[in-house]
DNA sequence: ATGTCGCGACCATCGCGA
């Protein structure tokens, strides 16, 4: 069972990259962020042709999230419960697993696209913190269900200095503010495992490189796309990966896919 | 600090968000 998250930075610009990657990586469930289009403009047929159920929560121009699943998925939320929001940043559903699966009958998956939050002295940062507070509250209620649960997506948070090539460059940025990092730690402290950090102590594990100033060529990256695993999922974690070679393709997204493989 | 994208308004560049 392979679960992935990928911020595509416009699904219409990235559909060819995505389908190529789906064919080679063969993930079971994928959370997508930054669709940047309405549901009716989402190129669903190309993805359905590869055997995926496609569930979208789109928005014109900005944001937008989706879940792709090779197993049946029932969407329970479009929009984060308890957080009034005009922006499409949250989608949650329950995947029905094949009979006799090691995880049990279901896997709950939430796809998130956190607000960027810059500049820090603006309402945008307060909005980011409010989103995190609401997600933490909601995650607490989900953990009480004691189901296997993954919250996957673009958190727009650099958790530690090891998650940036040049951490000093991010001082004062909303992605690396003490408050943003503390909020992320508080969410994790509910009992989630950061899948990448649980399986590797390699430095330079990044998921995003800015388009500007030759960031990719200099490996000036940050790790902001995360897979948070509930205890029942963490118990079955086998390996993780970051498909950084996607960033070297023609017309790439500024993010690359991050994935984890589970037993069963 | 900024050497870049993608979108949508509007028709050719520009402002916004990242």
XYZ file of C-alpha atoms (C1' of nucleotides) in Angstrom:
282
model
C 0.000 0.000 0.000
C 1.614 3.214 -1.198
C 0.262 6.613 -0.112
C 1.573 9.861 -1.590
C 1.164 13.624 -1.536
C 2.013 15.953 -4.418
C 1.533 19.708 -4.759
C 1.142 19.979 -8.543
C 1.000 23.812 -8.826
C -1.858 23.731 -11.382
C -3.272 20.339 -12.376
C -3.872 21.505 -15.949
C -0.185 22.426 -16.354
C 0.964 19.191 -14.701
C -1.406 16.477 -15.944
C 1.250 14.871 -18.172
C 3.837 14.835 -15.357
C 1.242 13.388 -13.009
C 0.067 10.571 -15.292
C 3.677 9.628 -16.128
C 4.447 9.492 -12.423
C 1.268 7.523 -11.569
C 2.267 4.888 -14.137
C 5.783 4.489 -12.784
C 5.177 4.834 -9.018
C 1.763 3.102 -8.977
C 0.516 4.681 -5.733
C -2.720 3.425 -4.176
C -3.843 6.795 -2.823
C -2.604 10.274 -3.770
C -3.427 13.631 -2.194
C -3.017 16.558 -4.610
C -2.748 20.249 -3.767
C -2.854 23.537 -5.663
C -5.173 22.360 -8.413
C -5.863 26.011 -9.342
C -9.078 25.174 -11.173
C -12.757 24.483 -10.678
C -13.938 20.864 -10.435
C -15.424 20.987 -13.941
C -12.021 21.967 -15.408
C -10.116 19.164 -13.622
C -8.704 16.646 -16.153
C -10.303 13.633 -14.461
C -10.581 11.272 -17.428
C -6.813 10.991 -17.875
C -6.520 9.838 -14.259
C -9.627 7.647 -14.218
C -8.198 5.840 -17.260
C -5.375 4.661 -14.997
C -7.838 3.047 -12.603
C -8.289 5.804 -10.026
C -11.387 7.167 -8.391
C -10.998 10.958 -8.557
C -12.452 13.190 -5.835
C -11.854 16.921 -6.159
C -12.464 20.056 -4.138
C -11.480 22.776 -6.551
C -11.545 26.545 -6.662
C -10.994 29.061 -9.427
C -7.377 30.296 -9.772
C -6.060 29.369 -6.326
C -5.758 26.435 -3.908
C -7.816 23.292 -4.596
C -7.222 19.752 -3.286
C -8.044 16.250 -4.520
C -7.727 12.605 -3.538
C -7.055 9.869 -6.108
C -7.636 6.280 -4.995
C -7.332 2.872 -6.623
C -9.688 1.542 -3.956
C -13.174 2.851 -3.303
C -13.184 6.087 -1.334
C -16.130 7.838 0.312
C -15.552 11.575 0.838
C -16.715 12.791 4.248
C -15.516 16.414 4.203
C -14.778 19.059 1.621
C -13.524 21.868 3.804
C -12.029 21.629 7.292
C -14.708 20.977 9.938
C -14.959 23.800 12.451
C -13.196 26.325 10.220
C -15.216 28.720 8.095
C -13.174 29.052 4.931
C -13.788 30.306 1.414
C -10.605 28.615 0.242
C -10.461 24.953 -0.871
C -7.741 23.525 1.351
C -9.079 20.324 2.924
C -10.591 17.043 1.751
C -11.115 13.892 3.816
C -12.411 10.456 2.967
C -12.511 6.816 3.988
C -10.819 4.272 1.722
C -12.301 0.764 1.682
C -9.407 -1.683 1.792
C -9.390 -5.067 0.075
C -10.690 -8.018 2.128
C -8.144 -9.284 4.628
C -5.905 -6.202 4.432
C -3.365 -5.904 7.240
C -4.612 -2.388 8.112
C -8.158 -3.648 8.543
C -11.233 -2.666 6.567
C -10.655 1.079 6.187
C -8.015 3.767 5.921
C -9.009 7.370 6.614
C -7.079 9.931 4.596
C -7.104 13.709 4.818
C -5.458 15.910 2.180
C -4.429 19.383 3.325
C -3.079 22.531 1.725
C -1.980 24.913 4.442
C -2.043 28.671 3.997
C 1.389 30.107 3.212
C 0.985 32.753 5.920
C 3.315 35.450 4.600
C 3.867 38.169 5.556
C 4.059 37.303 9.253
C 2.742 40.663 10.456
C -0.481 40.323 8.461
C -3.901 38.696 8.737
C -2.566 35.946 6.466
C -0.398 34.620 9.283
C -3.329 34.659 11.703
C -5.341 32.754 9.100
C -2.575 30.125 8.880
C -2.536 29.744 12.669
C -6.325 29.491 12.778
C -6.256 26.767 10.134
C -3.658 24.836 12.140
C -5.653 25.203 15.362
C -8.790 23.892 13.664
C -6.905 21.004 12.053
C -5.379 20.051 15.406
C -8.820 20.052 17.054
C -10.302 17.985 14.239
C -7.350 15.565 14.208
C -7.888 14.946 17.907
C -11.480 13.851 17.241
C -10.317 11.631 14.359
C -7.669 9.923 16.502
C -10.399 9.071 19.018
C -11.948 6.872 16.312
C -8.845 4.645 16.565
C -8.815 4.041 12.831
C -5.737 4.018 10.646
C -5.425 7.702 9.627
C -3.034 9.694 7.428
C -3.009 13.482 7.146
C -1.012 14.232 4.020
C -0.253 17.407 2.167
C 1.576 20.681 1.832
C 1.806 22.005 5.387
C 3.835 25.098 4.439
C 5.883 24.430 7.588
C 9.626 23.712 7.778
C 9.635 21.645 10.987
C 13.330 21.994 11.957
C 16.537 23.657 10.699
C 17.529 20.268 9.226
C 14.580 20.614 6.855
C 16.104 23.583 5.001
C 19.388 23.829 3.126
C 19.865 27.413 4.329
C 17.707 27.778 7.453
C 19.060 31.276 8.121
C 17.391 32.435 4.875
C 13.982 31.516 6.314
C 14.185 33.557 9.500
C 11.140 35.800 9.579
C 9.293 33.690 6.998
C 5.896 32.267 7.946
C 7.056 28.754 6.942
C 9.782 28.794 9.619
C 8.321 31.030 12.347
C 8.622 29.632 15.890
C 4.804 29.741 16.098
C 4.382 27.733 12.873
C 6.872 25.118 14.045
C 5.312 24.944 17.517
C 1.854 24.487 15.983
C 3.202 21.644 13.823
C 4.860 19.988 16.846
C 1.611 20.279 18.794
C -0.273 18.492 16.013
C 2.379 15.749 15.873
C 2.319 15.433 19.666
C -1.264 14.181 19.489
C 0.360 10.915 18.421
C 1.327 11.301 14.761
C 4.527 10.080 13.172
C 6.264 12.211 10.519
C 6.828 9.371 8.015
C 9.949 10.803 6.364
C 11.766 11.573 9.616
C 10.781 8.195 11.082
C 12.587 6.366 8.286
C 15.631 8.494 7.491
C 18.162 10.735 9.170
C 19.607 11.823 5.829
C 20.199 15.537 5.502
C 18.898 17.254 2.382
C 15.503 15.618 2.221
C 13.552 18.380 0.521
C 10.174 18.475 -1.194
C 10.154 22.055 -2.551
C 12.620 24.221 -4.453
C 11.626 27.746 -5.447
C 11.493 28.551 -9.163
C 13.607 31.646 -8.504
C 17.315 32.300 -8.165
C 18.455 28.837 -9.275
C 17.150 27.187 -6.102
C 17.008 23.723 -7.709
C 20.492 23.976 -9.242
C 21.875 24.948 -5.810
C 19.751 22.355 -3.996
C 18.341 25.270 -2.009
C 15.313 23.251 -0.886
C 12.956 22.889 2.047
C 10.837 20.014 3.382
C 7.246 21.226 3.737
C 5.189 18.317 2.302
C 4.457 15.852 5.065
C 2.740 12.520 5.735
C 1.515 12.316 9.316
C 0.639 8.761 10.358
C -1.656 7.757 13.200
C -0.310 5.004 15.504
C -2.062 2.167 13.673
C -0.496 3.311 10.382
C 2.944 4.041 11.858
C 3.037 0.436 13.140
C 2.893 -0.724 9.524
C 5.363 1.744 7.966
C 7.891 0.012 5.691
C 9.695 2.756 3.755
C 9.332 6.294 2.427
C 10.544 8.221 -0.571
C 10.784 11.647 -2.149
C 10.715 11.619 -5.958
C 13.094 14.544 -6.367
C 13.956 13.638 -9.960
C 10.541 15.075 -10.877
C 11.948 18.541 -10.143
C 14.504 18.124 -12.971
C 11.835 17.519 -15.634
C 10.705 20.106 -18.171
C 8.136 22.543 -16.751
C 8.073 20.900 -13.299
C 5.989 21.759 -10.277
C 8.037 23.525 -7.600
C 7.130 20.568 -5.303
C 7.812 16.831 -5.797
C 5.841 13.778 -4.615
C 6.463 12.427 -1.113
C 5.273 8.890 -0.341
C 5.226 6.070 2.208
C 4.783 2.332 1.777
C 2.784 0.366 4.346
C 2.724 -3.360 5.058
C -0.141 -5.034 3.274
C 17.923 39.710 -1.225
C 15.089 37.472 -5.809
C 17.543 35.384 -11.553
C 10.162 32.210 -11.706
C 5.791 30.396 -12.440
C 0.459 30.209 -13.125
C -3.777 32.586 -13.339
C -7.033 35.922 -14.965
C -8.139 40.283 -16.332
C -7.989 41.536 -21.186
C -6.112 41.241 -25.961
C 0.084 42.404 -24.410
C 1.209 43.374 -20.289
C 0.356 43.524 -15.306
C -1.017 42.440 -10.481
C -1.471 38.852 -7.317
C -0.165 34.704 -4.842
C 3.373 31.651 -3.927
